[in-house]
Tab-separated table of C-alpha atoms in Angstrom:
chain	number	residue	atom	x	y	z
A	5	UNK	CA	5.246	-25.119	-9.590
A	6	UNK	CA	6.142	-22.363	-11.846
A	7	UNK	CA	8.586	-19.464	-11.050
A	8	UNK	CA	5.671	-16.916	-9.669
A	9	UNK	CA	4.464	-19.512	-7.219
A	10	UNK	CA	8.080	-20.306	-6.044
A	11	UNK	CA	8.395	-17.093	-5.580
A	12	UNK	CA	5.535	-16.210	-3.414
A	13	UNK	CA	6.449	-19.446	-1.588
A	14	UNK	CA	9.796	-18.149	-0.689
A	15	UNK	CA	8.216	-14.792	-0.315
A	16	UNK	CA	5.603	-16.244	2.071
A	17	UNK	CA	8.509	-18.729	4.163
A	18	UNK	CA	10.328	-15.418	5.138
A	19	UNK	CA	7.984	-12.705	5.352
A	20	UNK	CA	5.348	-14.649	7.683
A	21	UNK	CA	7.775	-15.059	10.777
A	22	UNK	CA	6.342	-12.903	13.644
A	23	UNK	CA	9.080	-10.570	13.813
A	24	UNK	CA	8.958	-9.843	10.674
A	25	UNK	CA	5.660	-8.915	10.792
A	26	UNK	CA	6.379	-6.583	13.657
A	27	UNK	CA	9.525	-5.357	12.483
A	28	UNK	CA	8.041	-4.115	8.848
A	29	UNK	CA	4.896	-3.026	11.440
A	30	UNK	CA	7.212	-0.773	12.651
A	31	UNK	CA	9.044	0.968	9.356
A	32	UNK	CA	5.420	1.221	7.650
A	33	UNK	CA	4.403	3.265	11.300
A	34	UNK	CA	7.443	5.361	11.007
A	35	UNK	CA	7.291	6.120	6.952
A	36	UNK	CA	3.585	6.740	7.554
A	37	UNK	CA	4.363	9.187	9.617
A	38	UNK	CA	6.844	10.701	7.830
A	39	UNK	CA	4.494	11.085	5.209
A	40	UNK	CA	1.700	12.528	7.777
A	41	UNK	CA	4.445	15.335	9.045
A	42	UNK	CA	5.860	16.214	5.589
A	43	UNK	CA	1.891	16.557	4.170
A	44	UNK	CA	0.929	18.133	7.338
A	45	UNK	CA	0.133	21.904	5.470
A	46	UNK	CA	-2.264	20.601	3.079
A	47	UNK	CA	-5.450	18.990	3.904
A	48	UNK	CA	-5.424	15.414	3.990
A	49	UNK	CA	-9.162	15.258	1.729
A	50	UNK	CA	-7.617	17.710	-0.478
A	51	UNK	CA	-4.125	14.974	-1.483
A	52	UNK	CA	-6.615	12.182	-1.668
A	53	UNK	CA	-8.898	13.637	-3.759
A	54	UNK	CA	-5.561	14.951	-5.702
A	55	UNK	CA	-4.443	11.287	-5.734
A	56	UNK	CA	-7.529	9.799	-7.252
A	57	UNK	CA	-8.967	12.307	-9.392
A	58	UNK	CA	-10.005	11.301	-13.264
A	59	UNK	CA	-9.722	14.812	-14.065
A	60	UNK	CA	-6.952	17.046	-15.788
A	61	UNK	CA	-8.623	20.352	-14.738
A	62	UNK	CA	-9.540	19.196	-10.345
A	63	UNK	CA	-5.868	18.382	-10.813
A	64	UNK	CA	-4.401	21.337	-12.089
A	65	UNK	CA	-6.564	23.198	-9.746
A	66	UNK	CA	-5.421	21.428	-6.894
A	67	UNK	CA	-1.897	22.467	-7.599
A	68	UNK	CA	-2.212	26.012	-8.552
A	69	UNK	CA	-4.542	26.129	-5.408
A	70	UNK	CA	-1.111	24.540	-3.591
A	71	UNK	CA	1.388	26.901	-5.188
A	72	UNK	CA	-0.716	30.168	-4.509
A	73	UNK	CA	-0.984	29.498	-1.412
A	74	UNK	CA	2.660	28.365	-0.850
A	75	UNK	CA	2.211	24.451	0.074
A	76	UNK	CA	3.296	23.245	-3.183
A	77	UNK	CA	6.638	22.522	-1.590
A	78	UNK	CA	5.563	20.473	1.260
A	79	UNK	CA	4.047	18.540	-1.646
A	80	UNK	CA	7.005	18.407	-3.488
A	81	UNK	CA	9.529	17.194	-0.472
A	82	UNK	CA	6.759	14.132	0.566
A	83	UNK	CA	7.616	12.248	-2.295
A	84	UNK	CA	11.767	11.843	-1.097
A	85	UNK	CA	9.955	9.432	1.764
A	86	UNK	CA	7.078	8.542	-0.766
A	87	UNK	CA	8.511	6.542	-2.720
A	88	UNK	CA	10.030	3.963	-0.689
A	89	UNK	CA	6.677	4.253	1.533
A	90	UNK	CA	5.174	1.984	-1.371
A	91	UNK	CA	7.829	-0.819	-0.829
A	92	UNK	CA	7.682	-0.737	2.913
A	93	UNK	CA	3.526	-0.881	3.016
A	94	UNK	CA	3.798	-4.048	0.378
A	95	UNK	CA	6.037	-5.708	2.342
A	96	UNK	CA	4.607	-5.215	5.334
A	97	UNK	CA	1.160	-6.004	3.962
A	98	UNK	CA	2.719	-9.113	2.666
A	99	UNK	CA	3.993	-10.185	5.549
A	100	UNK	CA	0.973	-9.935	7.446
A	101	UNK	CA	-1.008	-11.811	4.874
A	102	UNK	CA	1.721	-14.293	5.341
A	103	UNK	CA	1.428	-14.395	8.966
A	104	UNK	CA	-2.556	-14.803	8.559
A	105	UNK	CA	-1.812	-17.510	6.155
A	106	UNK	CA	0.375	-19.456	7.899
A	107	UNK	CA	-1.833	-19.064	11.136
A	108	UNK	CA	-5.011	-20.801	9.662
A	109	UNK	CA	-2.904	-23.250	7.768
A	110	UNK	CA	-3.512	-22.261	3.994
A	111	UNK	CA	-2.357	-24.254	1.490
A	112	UNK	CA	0.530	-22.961	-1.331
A	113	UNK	CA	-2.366	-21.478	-3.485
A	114	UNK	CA	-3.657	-18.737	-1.482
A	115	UNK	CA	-0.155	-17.266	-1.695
A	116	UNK	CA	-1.502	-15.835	-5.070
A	117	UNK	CA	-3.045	-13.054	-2.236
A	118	UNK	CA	0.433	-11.983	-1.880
A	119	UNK	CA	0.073	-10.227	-5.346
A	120	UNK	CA	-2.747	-7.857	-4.050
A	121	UNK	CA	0.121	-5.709	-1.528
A	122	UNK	CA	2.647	-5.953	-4.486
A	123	UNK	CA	0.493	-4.665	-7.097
A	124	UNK	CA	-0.521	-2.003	-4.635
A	125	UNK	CA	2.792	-0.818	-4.412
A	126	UNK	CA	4.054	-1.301	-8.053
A	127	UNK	CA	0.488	0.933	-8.821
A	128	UNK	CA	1.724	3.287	-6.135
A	129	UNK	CA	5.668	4.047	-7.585
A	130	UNK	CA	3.548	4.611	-10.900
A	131	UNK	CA	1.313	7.079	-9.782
A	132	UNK	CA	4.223	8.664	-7.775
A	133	UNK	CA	6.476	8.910	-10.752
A	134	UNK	CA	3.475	10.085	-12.819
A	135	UNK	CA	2.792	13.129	-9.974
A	136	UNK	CA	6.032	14.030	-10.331
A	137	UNK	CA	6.614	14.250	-13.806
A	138	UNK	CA	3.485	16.363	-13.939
A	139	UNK	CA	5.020	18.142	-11.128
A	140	UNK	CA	7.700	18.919	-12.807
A	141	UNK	CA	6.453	19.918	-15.989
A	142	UNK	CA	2.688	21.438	-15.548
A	143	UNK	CA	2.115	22.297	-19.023
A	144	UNK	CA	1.851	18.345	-19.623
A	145	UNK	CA	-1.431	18.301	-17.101
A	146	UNK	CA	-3.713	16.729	-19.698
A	147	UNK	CA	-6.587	14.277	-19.116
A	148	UNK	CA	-4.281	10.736	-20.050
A	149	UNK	CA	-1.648	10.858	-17.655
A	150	UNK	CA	-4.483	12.448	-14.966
A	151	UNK	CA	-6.849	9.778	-15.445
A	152	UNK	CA	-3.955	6.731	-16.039
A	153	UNK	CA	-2.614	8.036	-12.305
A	154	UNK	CA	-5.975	8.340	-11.054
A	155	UNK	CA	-6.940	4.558	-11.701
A	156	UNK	CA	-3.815	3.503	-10.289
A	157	UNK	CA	-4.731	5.295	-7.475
A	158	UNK	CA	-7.993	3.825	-7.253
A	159	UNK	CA	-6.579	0.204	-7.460
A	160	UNK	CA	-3.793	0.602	-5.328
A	161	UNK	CA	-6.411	1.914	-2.186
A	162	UNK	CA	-8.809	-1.297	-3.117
A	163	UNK	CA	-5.619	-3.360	-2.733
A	164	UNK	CA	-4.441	-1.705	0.444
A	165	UNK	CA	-8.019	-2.681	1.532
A	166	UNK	CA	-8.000	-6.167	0.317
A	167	UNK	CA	-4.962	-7.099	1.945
A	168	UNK	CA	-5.989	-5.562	5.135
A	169	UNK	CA	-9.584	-6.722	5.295
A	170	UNK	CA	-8.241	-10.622	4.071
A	171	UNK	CA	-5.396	-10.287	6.918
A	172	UNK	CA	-8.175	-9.456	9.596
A	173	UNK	CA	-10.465	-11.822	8.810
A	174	UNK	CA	-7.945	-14.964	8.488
A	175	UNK	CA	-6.316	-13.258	12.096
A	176	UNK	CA	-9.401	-13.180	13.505
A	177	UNK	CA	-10.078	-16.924	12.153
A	178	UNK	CA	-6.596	-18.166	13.935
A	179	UNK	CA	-7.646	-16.282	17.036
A	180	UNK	CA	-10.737	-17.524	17.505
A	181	UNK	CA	-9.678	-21.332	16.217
A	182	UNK	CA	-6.352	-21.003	18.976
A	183	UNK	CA	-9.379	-20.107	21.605
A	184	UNK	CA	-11.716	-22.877	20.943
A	185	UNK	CA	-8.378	-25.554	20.948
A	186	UNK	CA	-7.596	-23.832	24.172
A	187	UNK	CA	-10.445	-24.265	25.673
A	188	UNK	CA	-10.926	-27.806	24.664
A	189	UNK	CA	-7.811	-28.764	26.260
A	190	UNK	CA	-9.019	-26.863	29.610
């Protein structure tokens, strides 16, 4: 077993305990809405579509659209909870892929679906960090770091998915196998 797999291992071993899972439930619920009450001004449609846009000119747009009408600021003061948010979603998403795992018995190699919450998150502090640095400096809007951003954006969402659709279906799985052993036992 090499280093990554140990890790995920370990990883797996102390995320997948039920409270845990509840108490990183809880931080992602109260970061997420953090996030929903600092972003409340601007449209929800309008940051996604600012999040995964491809282009330098929908994204310059967006802010100048922002800044005339003065909600550049409650963009700005989202990313002091935003970027631990990414950290708190992987690890909860982790943990309840754990949980799922453990539930329907899975051997050490589908810990490698551990990777999809923690490459969501990594993608996330990226595209964060890139934000703000174009943020911060607008005359450096240019198609590269726009469409770099906007990919990580992309993948980070399909990974959020992954992980969530995965965890469903292997919770459902250990529901419905728990059911069927209770009910031969009955």
């Amino acid at each position: 077993m090499d280093r990554s797999e140990r890790l995920l291992s370990r990883c797996r071993r102390s995320l997948g305990r039920p409270r845990v899972v509840v108490a990183l439930a809880l931080a992602f619920c109260a970061s997420q809405a953090a996030i929903v009450r600092l972003l409340r001004p601007l449209e929800g449609s309008a940051v996604f579509a600012l999040q995964t846009t491809l282009s330098a000119e929908e994204f310059a747009g967006t802010l100048r659209a922002w800044r005339d009408a003065g909600l550049l600021e409650a963009y700005w003061r989202h990313y002091a909870v935003d970027f631990v948010h990414p950290l708190i979603y992987g690890a909860f998403l982790a943990a309840l892929l754990s949980w799922a795992l453990d539930a329907n018995r899975k051997d050490e190699r589908s810990n490698r679906l551990l990777w999809l919450p923690i490459a969501a998150g990594l993608l996330d502090l990226f595209e964060n960090a890139v934000h703000v640095a174009l943020l911060a400096e607008p005359t450096r809007i240019s198609t590269l770091p726009v469409v770099a951003s906007g990919i990580a954006a992309i993948l980070k969402w399909g990974f959020v998915a992954a992980s969530l659709a995965i965890a469903v279906v292997l919770s459902w799985r250990a529901f419905r196998l728990r059911l069927a052993a209770h009910d031969r036992s009955v």
